[in-house]
């Protein structure tokens, strides 16, 4: 998965940048046209996101330097929250799981013309801006035109910035180790830096057998060109971040920018943090940070039934077993002239009830104009899929064309169940036949 990192001060004036006003421009869930980037389907599914204020609290718990801040969920709390901070600058930030907040805009005119990250110079102004944004719909380049409702505001002390740097930890699949990425080009798209000036990025991995040491911290500090107090604090910070990463089962921890203030101290000005969903069973404290209001309702429902579902922008709903077959199915839909509406892998051990829920989720998407069920029965039996599809059709009704292609274990029994059901289901002999039939049924 490519973790796109937008410019730290995207859409802000230079004078604002120096005072610590910046959006947390970060990637929301990828909505791929056809095939997600390699590994994206599973990696997105296996990452749980949290808000900026939650990430900063975790940093604080591990001793990392962050600004003081208060989260606000009701407008009447705003003045009290701002009053608890020293000032003289207060940064008011909308909290949503999407990037580009500072450059975004609100649908409602009552929210004002500014974006979702605003610099204020008094307690009263901070309270006013909080009230303007709370409950309003923020639209960014990652939310899509529908935008996201702002249910939380983070009011934070501003910072007197001298230098902006970049520091991140992530799981490197090639080495199966935790890797550090450091750059002097903080507040920028790290991928853009990698493409234009790769020499400004330093990367290295940590041997899990020996773990983190002062050597790694010094390597980062030297790479960032630090000295004096900032050097010492960076060495300490590297150890703190690594311990947080390991102990909390983090999959991505990104500090952008990591700043050096004019007093010589370092601070994590913004933080993006993702967690491995496969490890949440042993992280109840992290699981408690999950904000379900930020998730796609269909994807949330799918996760409760252990279905691997990602909403896309097309018109043909897909129900498939196996991630590879699911992506092949999406590709052939594209090849025949249409677009997939989702990635949905029911897995190898799906039950009739699970298949029924999967069908409900697909049909709940108003964009879906046709459904293609493509099952290769190995562990998964074709008759189970057939029974689930028929049960779902009976329960929710069938208002769009449905094409079913079955192959493998109990395929003849599965086909018989569908044929004898009396439902308006179109059988297909192979994947190409299935794609051709569903595209013609949808587009005529």
CSV table of C-alpha atoms in Angstrom, one decimal:
chain,number,residue,atom,x,y,z
A,1,UNK,CA,0.0,0.0,0.0
A,2,UNK,CA,1.3,3.4,-0.9
A,3,UNK,CA,0.9,5.9,2.0
A,4,UNK,CA,0.4,9.2,0.2
A,5,UNK,CA,1.4,12.2,2.4
A,6,UNK,CA,0.1,15.5,1.3
A,7,UNK,CA,2.0,18.8,1.9
A,8,UNK,CA,2.1,19.7,5.5
A,9,UNK,CA,1.0,23.3,5.0
A,10,UNK,CA,-1.2,22.6,2.0
A,11,UNK,CA,-3.5,25.6,1.3
A,12,UNK,CA,-2.1,27.8,4.1
A,13,UNK,CA,-0.3,31.1,3.9
A,14,UNK,CA,3.5,31.2,4.7
A,15,UNK,CA,2.9,33.3,7.8
A,16,UNK,CA,0.5,30.7,9.1
A,17,UNK,CA,3.0,27.9,8.4
A,18,UNK,CA,5.5,29.3,10.8
A,19,UNK,CA,3.0,29.4,13.6
A,20,UNK,CA,2.1,25.8,13.6
A,21,UNK,CA,-1.1,25.9,11.5
A,22,UNK,CA,-1.2,22.9,9.2
A,23,UNK,CA,-3.7,20.4,8.0
A,24,UNK,CA,-3.3,16.7,8.6
A,25,UNK,CA,-3.4,15.8,4.9
A,26,UNK,CA,-3.6,12.1,4.9
A,27,UNK,CA,-5.0,9.3,2.9
A,28,UNK,CA,-8.6,8.1,3.4
A,29,UNK,CA,-9.7,4.7,2.2
A,30,UNK,CA,-8.6,4.1,-1.3
A,31,UNK,CA,-11.5,4.0,-3.8
A,32,UNK,CA,-9.8,2.3,-6.8
A,33,UNK,CA,-11.2,2.4,-10.2
A,34,UNK,CA,-10.4,-1.2,-11.0
A,35,UNK,CA,-7.5,-2.9,-9.1
A,36,UNK,CA,-6.1,-1.4,-5.9
A,37,UNK,CA,-2.4,-1.0,-5.7
A,38,UNK,CA,-0.6,-4.2,-5.0
A,39,UNK,CA,-1.6,-5.3,-1.5
A,40,UNK,CA,-4.0,-2.4,-1.0
A,41,UNK,CA,-7.1,-4.6,-0.7
A,42,UNK,CA,-5.8,-6.5,2.3
A,43,UNK,CA,-3.6,-3.8,3.7
A,44,UNK,CA,-6.3,-1.2,3.9
A,45,UNK,CA,-8.6,-3.7,5.4
A,46,UNK,CA,-6.0,-4.7,8.0
A,47,UNK,CA,-5.3,-1.2,9.1
A,48,UNK,CA,-7.4,0.7,11.7
A,49,UNK,CA,-7.2,4.5,11.6
A,50,UNK,CA,-7.5,6.9,14.6
A,51,UNK,CA,-7.8,10.6,14.8
A,52,UNK,CA,-4.9,13.0,15.2
A,53,UNK,CA,-5.8,13.9,18.8
A,54,UNK,CA,-5.9,10.2,19.7
A,55,UNK,CA,-2.5,9.6,18.1
A,56,UNK,CA,-1.0,12.5,20.0
A,57,UNK,CA,-2.3,11.2,23.3
A,58,UNK,CA,-0.6,7.9,22.6
A,59,UNK,CA,2.6,9.8,21.7
A,60,UNK,CA,2.3,11.6,25.0
A,61,UNK,CA,1.8,8.4,26.9
A,62,UNK,CA,5.2,7.2,25.6
A,63,UNK,CA,6.9,10.5,26.6
A,64,UNK,CA,7.0,12.0,23.1
A,65,UNK,CA,7.0,15.8,22.9
A,66,UNK,CA,3.6,17.1,21.6
A,67,UNK,CA,1.7,20.3,22.0
A,68,UNK,CA,-1.0,20.7,24.6
A,69,UNK,CA,-4.5,20.3,23.2
A,70,UNK,CA,-8.1,19.6,24.0
A,71,UNK,CA,-10.7,17.7,22.1
A,72,UNK,CA,-14.2,19.3,21.8
A,73,UNK,CA,-17.4,17.5,20.8
A,74,UNK,CA,-19.9,20.2,21.8
A,75,UNK,CA,-19.8,23.9,20.9
A,76,UNK,CA,-20.3,25.0,24.5
A,77,UNK,CA,-17.1,23.2,25.5
A,78,UNK,CA,-14.9,25.2,23.1
A,79,UNK,CA,-14.2,28.2,25.3
A,80,UNK,CA,-13.3,26.1,28.3
A,81,UNK,CA,-11.0,24.0,26.2
A,82,UNK,CA,-9.2,27.0,24.7
A,83,UNK,CA,-9.0,28.7,28.1
A,84,UNK,CA,-7.0,25.6,29.4
A,85,UNK,CA,-4.3,26.3,26.9
A,86,UNK,CA,-1.6,29.0,27.2
A,87,UNK,CA,-1.8,30.6,23.7
A,88,UNK,CA,-1.1,33.2,22.4
A,89,UNK,CA,-2.0,31.2,19.3
A,90,UNK,CA,-4.6,28.5,19.2
A,91,UNK,CA,-4.9,26.0,16.2
A,92,UNK,CA,-8.4,24.7,15.7
A,93,UNK,CA,-8.5,21.5,13.7
A,94,UNK,CA,-11.4,19.5,12.4
A,95,UNK,CA,-11.0,15.8,13.2
A,96,UNK,CA,-12.0,13.4,10.4
A,97,UNK,CA,-10.4,10.4,8.8
A,98,UNK,CA,-9.3,12.1,5.6
A,99,UNK,CA,-6.5,14.2,4.4
A,100,UNK,CA,-6.4,17.7,3.0
A,101,UNK,CA,-8.4,19.3,5.8
A,102,UNK,CA,-6.6,22.7,5.6
A,103,UNK,CA,-7.3,22.9,1.9
A,104,UNK,CA,-10.8,21.6,2.1
A,105,UNK,CA,-14.1,23.6,2.3
A,106,UNK,CA,-17.4,23.2,4.1
A,107,UNK,CA,-20.7,22.6,2.4
A,108,UNK,CA,-22.5,24.9,4.8
A,109,UNK,CA,-21.9,28.7,4.3
A,110,UNK,CA,-22.3,29.1,8.1
A,111,UNK,CA,-19.0,27.3,8.6
A,112,UNK,CA,-17.1,30.1,6.8
A,113,UNK,CA,-14.8,30.1,3.8
A,114,UNK,CA,-11.8,28.7,5.6
A,115,UNK,CA,-10.8,25.1,5.6
A,116,UNK,CA,-10.8,22.6,8.4
A,117,UNK,CA,-7.6,23.9,10.1
A,118,UNK,CA,-7.7,27.4,11.4
A,119,UNK,CA,-5.3,29.7,13.3
A,120,UNK,CA,-6.9,31.9,16.0
A,121,UNK,CA,-5.4,34.5,18.3
A,122,UNK,CA,-7.8,34.5,21.2
A,123,UNK,CA,-9.8,32.2,23.3
A,124,UNK,CA,-13.0,33.8,22.0
A,125,UNK,CA,-11.9,33.4,18.3
A,126,UNK,CA,-11.0,29.7,18.9
A,127,UNK,CA,-14.4,29.1,20.4
A,128,UNK,CA,-16.1,30.8,17.5
A,129,UNK,CA,-14.2,28.8,14.9
A,130,UNK,CA,-15.0,25.6,16.8
A,131,UNK,CA,-18.7,26.4,16.8
A,132,UNK,CA,-18.6,27.2,13.1
A,133,UNK,CA,-17.1,23.8,12.2
A,134,UNK,CA,-18.7,21.4,14.5
A,135,UNK,CA,-21.5,19.4,12.9
A,136,UNK,CA,-20.7,20.8,9.5
A,137,UNK,CA,-19.7,18.8,6.4
A,138,UNK,CA,-16.0,19.1,5.4
A,139,UNK,CA,-15.2,18.3,1.8
A,140,UNK,CA,-11.6,17.5,0.9
A,141,UNK,CA,-9.9,15.8,-2.1
A,142,UNK,CA,-10.1,12.5,-0.2
A,143,UNK,CA,-13.7,12.6,1.1
A,144,UNK,CA,-15.3,12.9,-2.3
A,145,UNK,CA,-18.1,15.4,-3.0
A,146,UNK,CA,-20.2,14.0,-0.1
A,147,UNK,CA,-17.7,15.1,2.4
A,148,UNK,CA,-17.6,14.1,6.1
A,149,UNK,CA,-19.4,15.5,9.1
A,150,UNK,CA,-17.1,17.0,11.7
A,151,UNK,CA,-18.0,15.6,15.0
A,152,UNK,CA,-14.8,16.5,16.9
A,153,UNK,CA,-12.6,19.5,17.0
A,154,UNK,CA,-9.0,19.5,18.4
A,155,UNK,CA,-7.9,22.9,19.9
A,156,UNK,CA,-4.1,23.0,20.2
A,157,UNK,CA,-1.3,25.4,21.2
A,158,UNK,CA,0.5,26.9,18.2
A,159,UNK,CA,4.2,26.4,17.7
A,160,UNK,CA,7.1,28.8,16.9
A,161,UNK,CA,8.7,26.8,14.1
A,162,UNK,CA,12.3,27.0,13.1
A,163,UNK,CA,12.7,23.8,11.0
A,164,UNK,CA,10.3,21.2,9.6
A,165,UNK,CA,11.4,17.6,9.3
A,166,UNK,CA,9.9,14.2,8.4
A,167,UNK,CA,10.0,11.0,10.4
A,168,UNK,CA,8.0,7.8,10.0
A,169,UNK,CA,8.0,4.1,11.0
A,170,UNK,CA,6.3,1.4,9.0
A,171,UNK,CA,6.4,-2.3,8.5
A,172,UNK,CA,8.6,-3.1,5.5
A,173,UNK,CA,7.3,-6.2,3.7
A,174,UNK,CA,10.5,-6.8,1.8
A,175,UNK,CA,12.6,-7.1,5.0
A,176,UNK,CA,9.8,-8.2,7.4
A,177,UNK,CA,11.1,-5.5,9.8
A,178,UNK,CA,10.2,-2.2,11.1
A,179,UNK,CA,11.8,0.5,9.0
A,180,UNK,CA,12.5,4.2,9.7
A,181,UNK,CA,12.1,6.9,7.0
A,182,UNK,CA,13.7,10.3,7.8
A,183,UNK,CA,14.0,13.4,5.7
A,184,UNK,CA,15.0,17.0,6.1
A,185,UNK,CA,12.0,17.8,3.8
A,186,UNK,CA,9.3,17.9,6.4
A,187,UNK,CA,5.8,19.3,5.6
A,188,UNK,CA,6.0,17.9,2.1
A,189,UNK,CA,4.7,14.9,0.2
A,190,UNK,CA,7.3,12.3,1.0
A,191,UNK,CA,6.6,10.5,-2.3
A,192,UNK,CA,7.3,13.7,-4.2
A,193,UNK,CA,10.5,14.1,-2.3
A,194,UNK,CA,11.4,10.5,-3.1
A,195,UNK,CA,10.8,11.0,-6.8
A,196,UNK,CA,12.6,14.4,-7.2
A,197,UNK,CA,15.3,14.3,-4.6
A,198,UNK,CA,15.7,10.8,-3.3
A,199,UNK,CA,19.1,11.7,-1.7
A,200,UNK,CA,17.2,13.7,0.9
A,201,UNK,CA,15.5,10.5,2.3
A,202,UNK,CA,17.3,8.1,4.6
A,203,UNK,CA,15.8,4.7,5.3
A,204,UNK,CA,16.9,1.8,7.4
A,205,UNK,CA,15.4,-1.2,9.2
A,206,UNK,CA,15.8,-2.4,12.7
A,207,UNK,CA,16.8,-6.0,13.5
A,208,UNK,CA,14.1,-7.4,15.7
A,209,UNK,CA,16.6,-9.7,17.4
A,210,UNK,CA,18.7,-6.8,18.7
A,211,UNK,CA,16.0,-4.2,18.8
A,212,UNK,CA,16.3,-0.4,19.0
A,213,UNK,CA,19.5,1.2,20.3
A,214,UNK,CA,21.0,4.7,20.6
A,215,UNK,CA,22.8,4.0,17.3
A,216,UNK,CA,19.5,4.2,15.5
A,217,UNK,CA,18.5,7.4,17.2
A,218,UNK,CA,21.8,9.0,16.3
A,219,UNK,CA,21.5,7.8,12.7
A,220,UNK,CA,18.2,9.6,12.5
A,221,UNK,CA,19.4,12.8,14.2
A,222,UNK,CA,22.5,13.0,11.9
A,223,UNK,CA,20.2,12.4,8.8
A,224,UNK,CA,18.0,15.3,9.9
A,225,UNK,CA,21.0,17.6,10.5
A,226,UNK,CA,20.3,18.2,14.1
A,227,UNK,CA,22.6,19.4,16.8
A,228,UNK,CA,22.6,20.3,20.5
A,229,UNK,CA,19.4,19.9,22.4
A,230,UNK,CA,17.4,18.9,19.3
A,231,UNK,CA,19.9,16.1,18.6
A,232,UNK,CA,19.6,14.6,22.1
A,233,UNK,CA,15.8,14.9,22.1
A,234,UNK,CA,15.6,13.2,18.6
A,235,UNK,CA,17.7,10.2,19.8
A,236,UNK,CA,15.4,9.8,22.8
A,237,UNK,CA,12.3,10.2,20.5
A,238,UNK,CA,13.4,7.5,18.2
A,239,UNK,CA,13.5,5.0,21.0
A,240,UNK,CA,10.1,6.1,22.3
A,241,UNK,CA,8.4,5.8,18.9
A,242,UNK,CA,9.9,2.4,18.3
A,243,UNK,CA,8.6,1.1,21.6
A,244,UNK,CA,5.1,2.6,20.9
A,245,UNK,CA,5.2,1.0,17.4
A,246,UNK,CA,6.0,-2.5,18.7
A,247,UNK,CA,3.9,-2.5,21.9
A,248,UNK,CA,0.8,-1.2,20.3
A,249,UNK,CA,0.9,-3.2,17.0
A,250,UNK,CA,1.2,-0.1,14.9
A,251,UNK,CA,1.5,-0.5,11.1
A,252,UNK,CA,2.2,3.1,10.2
A,253,UNK,CA,3.4,5.9,12.4
A,254,UNK,CA,4.2,9.2,10.6
A,255,UNK,CA,5.3,12.5,12.1
A,256,UNK,CA,5.0,15.2,9.4
A,257,UNK,CA,6.3,17.5,10.3
A,258,UNK,CA,8.6,16.8,13.2
A,259,UNK,CA,9.6,20.4,14.0
A,260,UNK,CA,12.5,22.1,15.7
A,261,UNK,CA,11.2,25.1,17.5
A,262,UNK,CA,13.1,28.4,17.9
A,263,UNK,CA,14.0,27.4,21.5
A,264,UNK,CA,15.9,24.4,20.2
A,265,UNK,CA,13.4,21.7,21.3
A,266,UNK,CA,11.7,19.2,19.0
A,267,UNK,CA,8.0,18.5,18.8
A,268,UNK,CA,5.7,16.1,16.9
A,269,UNK,CA,3.5,18.7,15.3
A,270,UNK,CA,1.2,16.3,13.5
A,271,UNK,CA,0.8,12.5,13.6
A,272,UNK,CA,-0.8,9.8,11.4
A,273,UNK,CA,-1.1,6.4,13.0
A,274,UNK,CA,-2.6,3.1,11.7
A,275,UNK,CA,-2.9,-0.2,13.5
A,276,UNK,CA,-2.8,-3.8,12.4
A,277,UNK,CA,-6.4,-4.9,12.7
A,278,UNK,CA,-5.3,-8.5,12.9
A,279,UNK,CA,-3.7,-7.7,16.3
A,280,UNK,CA,-6.6,-5.7,17.8
A,281,UNK,CA,-7.7,-8.7,19.8
A,282,UNK,CA,-4.7,-8.1,22.1
A,283,UNK,CA,-5.0,-4.3,22.0
A,284,UNK,CA,-8.3,-3.4,23.8
A,285,UNK,CA,-7.1,0.1,24.6
A,286,UNK,CA,-6.4,0.7,20.9
A,287,UNK,CA,-9.7,-0.9,19.9
A,288,UNK,CA,-11.5,1.5,22.1
A,289,UNK,CA,-10.2,4.4,20.0
A,290,UNK,CA,-12.1,3.2,16.9
A,291,UNK,CA,-14.5,5.8,15.6
A,292,UNK,CA,-17.2,3.9,13.7
A,293,UNK,CA,-18.8,7.1,12.5
A,294,UNK,CA,-15.8,7.7,10.3
A,295,UNK,CA,-16.2,4.3,8.5
A,296,UNK,CA,-18.2,3.4,5.5
A,297,UNK,CA,-21.4,1.8,7.0
A,298,UNK,CA,-21.2,-1.1,4.5
A,299,UNK,CA,-17.5,-1.8,5.3
A,300,UNK,CA,-18.3,-1.6,9.0
A,301,UNK,CA,-21.2,-4.1,8.6
A,302,UNK,CA,-18.9,-6.4,6.6
A,303,UNK,CA,-16.2,-6.3,9.3
A,304,UNK,CA,-18.7,-7.6,11.9
A,305,UNK,CA,-19.3,-10.7,9.8
A,306,UNK,CA,-15.6,-11.1,9.0
A,307,UNK,CA,-16.1,-10.2,5.4
A,308,UNK,CA,-13.4,-8.5,3.4
A,309,UNK,CA,-15.2,-5.6,1.8
A,310,UNK,CA,-14.0,-2.4,0.2
A,311,UNK,CA,-16.4,0.0,-1.5
A,312,UNK,CA,-15.4,1.2,-5.0
A,313,UNK,CA,-17.0,3.6,-7.4
A,314,UNK,CA,-18.5,1.2,-10.1
A,315,UNK,CA,-21.9,-0.2,-10.9
A,316,UNK,CA,-21.4,-4.0,-10.7
A,317,UNK,CA,-21.4,-5.6,-7.2
A,318,UNK,CA,-19.0,-8.6,-6.8
A,319,UNK,CA,-19.2,-11.5,-4.4
A,320,UNK,CA,-16.1,-13.7,-4.7
A,321,UNK,CA,-14.1,-16.1,-2.6
A,322,UNK,CA,-10.3,-15.3,-2.5
A,323,UNK,CA,-8.6,-12.0,-2.9
A,324,UNK,CA,-6.8,-13.0,-6.1
A,325,UNK,CA,-10.0,-14.2,-7.7
A,326,UNK,CA,-11.8,-11.1,-6.5
A,327,UNK,CA,-9.2,-8.8,-8.2
A,328,UNK,CA,-9.3,-10.9,-11.4
A,329,UNK,CA,-13.1,-10.6,-11.4
A,330,UNK,CA,-12.8,-6.8,-11.0
A,331,UNK,CA,-10.3,-6.7,-13.9
A,332,UNK,CA,-12.5,-8.7,-16.3
A,333,UNK,CA,-15.5,-6.5,-15.5
A,334,UNK,CA,-13.4,-3.6,-16.6
A,335,UNK,CA,-12.2,-5.5,-19.6
A,336,UNK,CA,-15.8,-6.0,-20.7
A,337,UNK,CA,-16.6,-2.3,-20.4
A,338,UNK,CA,-18.0,-1.7,-16.9
A,339,UNK,CA,-16.7,-0.9,-13.4
A,340,UNK,CA,-16.7,-2.9,-10.1
A,341,UNK,CA,-18.7,-1.5,-7.2
A,342,UNK,CA,-16.8,-3.3,-4.6
A,343,UNK,CA,-14.1,-5.7,-3.5
A,344,UNK,CA,-15.8,-8.5,-1.5
A,345,UNK,CA,-14.1,-11.7,-0.5
A,346,UNK,CA,-16.3,-14.0,1.5
A,347,UNK,CA,-13.3,-16.2,2.4
A,348,UNK,CA,-12.9,-20.0,2.3
A,349,UNK,CA,-15.1,-20.9,5.3
A,350,UNK,CA,-18.2,-18.9,4.7
A,351,UNK,CA,-21.5,-20.1,6.0
A,352,UNK,CA,-25.0,-19.6,4.5
A,353,UNK,CA,-25.6,-16.7,7.0
A,354,UNK,CA,-22.3,-15.1,6.0
A,355,UNK,CA,-23.1,-15.2,2.4
A,356,UNK,CA,-26.6,-13.8,3.1
A,357,UNK,CA,-25.1,-10.8,4.9
A,358,UNK,CA,-22.6,-10.3,2.1
A,359,UNK,CA,-25.5,-10.1,-0.4
A,360,UNK,CA,-27.3,-7.7,1.8
A,361,UNK,CA,-24.3,-5.4,1.9
A,362,UNK,CA,-23.9,-5.4,-1.8
A,363,UNK,CA,-27.6,-4.7,-2.5
A,364,UNK,CA,-27.6,-1.8,0.1
A,365,UNK,CA,-25.3,0.2,-2.2
A,366,UNK,CA,-27.5,2.4,-4.4
A,367,UNK,CA,-24.7,2.5,-7.1
A,368,UNK,CA,-25.0,-1.2,-7.8
A,369,UNK,CA,-26.9,-1.9,-11.0
A,370,UNK,CA,-26.0,-5.6,-11.3
A,371,UNK,CA,-24.4,-8.3,-9.3
A,372,UNK,CA,-21.8,-10.9,-10.3
A,373,UNK,CA,-21.2,-13.9,-8.0
A,374,UNK,CA,-18.0,-15.7,-8.9
A,375,UNK,CA,-17.1,-18.7,-6.7
A,376,UNK,CA,-14.4,-21.3,-7.1
A,377,UNK,CA,-15.2,-24.0,-4.5
A,378,UNK,CA,-12.3,-25.5,-2.8
A,379,UNK,CA,-12.8,-25.2,1.0
A,380,UNK,CA,-15.9,-23.2,0.1
A,381,UNK,CA,-18.7,-25.4,-1.3
A,382,UNK,CA,-20.8,-24.2,-4.2
A,383,UNK,CA,-24.0,-25.4,-2.6
A,384,UNK,CA,-23.4,-23.2,0.5
A,385,UNK,CA,-23.0,-20.2,-1.8
A,386,UNK,CA,-26.1,-21.1,-3.7
A,387,UNK,CA,-28.2,-21.5,-0.6
A,388,UNK,CA,-26.9,-18.2,0.8
A,389,UNK,CA,-27.6,-16.3,-2.4
A,390,UNK,CA,-31.2,-17.7,-2.7
A,391,UNK,CA,-31.8,-17.0,1.0
A,392,UNK,CA,-30.6,-13.4,0.5
A,393,UNK,CA,-32.7,-12.9,-2.6
A,394,UNK,CA,-35.8,-14.1,-0.8
A,395,UNK,CA,-35.1,-11.8,2.2
A,396,UNK,CA,-34.1,-8.6,0.5
A,397,UNK,CA,-35.6,-9.1,-3.0
A,398,UNK,CA,-33.8,-8.8,-6.3
A,399,UNK,CA,-34.1,-5.5,-8.1
A,400,UNK,CA,-31.0,-5.8,-10.3
A,401,UNK,CA,-29.6,-8.4,-12.7
A,402,UNK,CA,-27.8,-11.3,-11.0
A,403,UNK,CA,-25.3,-13.5,-12.7
A,404,UNK,CA,-23.8,-16.5,-10.9
A,405,UNK,CA,-20.7,-18.5,-11.9
A,406,UNK,CA,-19.9,-21.5,-9.8
A,407,UNK,CA,-17.0,-24.0,-10.2
A,408,UNK,CA,-15.4,-26.6,-7.9
A,409,UNK,CA,-16.7,-28.5,-4.9
A,410,UNK,CA,-20.4,-29.5,-5.2
A,411,UNK,CA,-20.8,-27.3,-8.3
A,412,UNK,CA,-23.6,-29.4,-9.8
A,413,UNK,CA,-25.5,-29.3,-6.5
A,414,UNK,CA,-25.0,-25.6,-6.4
A,415,UNK,CA,-26.3,-25.1,-9.9
A,416,UNK,CA,-29.3,-27.3,-9.2
A,417,UNK,CA,-30.2,-25.3,-6.1
A,418,UNK,CA,-30.1,-22.1,-8.2
A,419,UNK,CA,-32.0,-23.6,-11.2
A,420,UNK,CA,-34.7,-25.0,-9.0
A,421,UNK,CA,-35.2,-21.9,-6.9
A,422,UNK,CA,-37.4,-20.2,-9.4
A,423,UNK,CA,-35.4,-17.0,-9.0
A,424,UNK,CA,-34.4,-14.8,-11.9
A,425,UNK,CA,-30.8,-15.7,-11.7
A,426,UNK,CA,-28.6,-15.9,-14.8
A,427,UNK,CA,-26.1,-18.9,-14.7
A,428,UNK,CA,-22.7,-18.6,-16.4
A,429,UNK,CA,-20.3,-21.3,-17.6
A,430,UNK,CA,-17.0,-19.5,-17.0
A,431,UNK,CA,-15.7,-16.1,-15.9
A,432,UNK,CA,-15.6,-14.5,-19.3
A,433,UNK,CA,-19.2,-15.6,-19.9
A,434,UNK,CA,-20.2,-14.3,-16.5
A,435,UNK,CA,-18.6,-10.9,-17.2
A,436,UNK,CA,-20.1,-10.6,-20.6
A,437,UNK,CA,-23.6,-11.4,-19.3
A,438,UNK,CA,-23.6,-9.1,-16.3
A,439,UNK,CA,-22.2,-6.1,-18.3
A,440,UNK,CA,-24.7,-6.6,-21.1
A,441,UNK,CA,-27.5,-6.9,-18.5
A,442,UNK,CA,-26.4,-3.6,-16.9
A,443,UNK,CA,-25.5,-1.6,-19.9
A,444,UNK,CA,-27.7,-3.3,-22.6
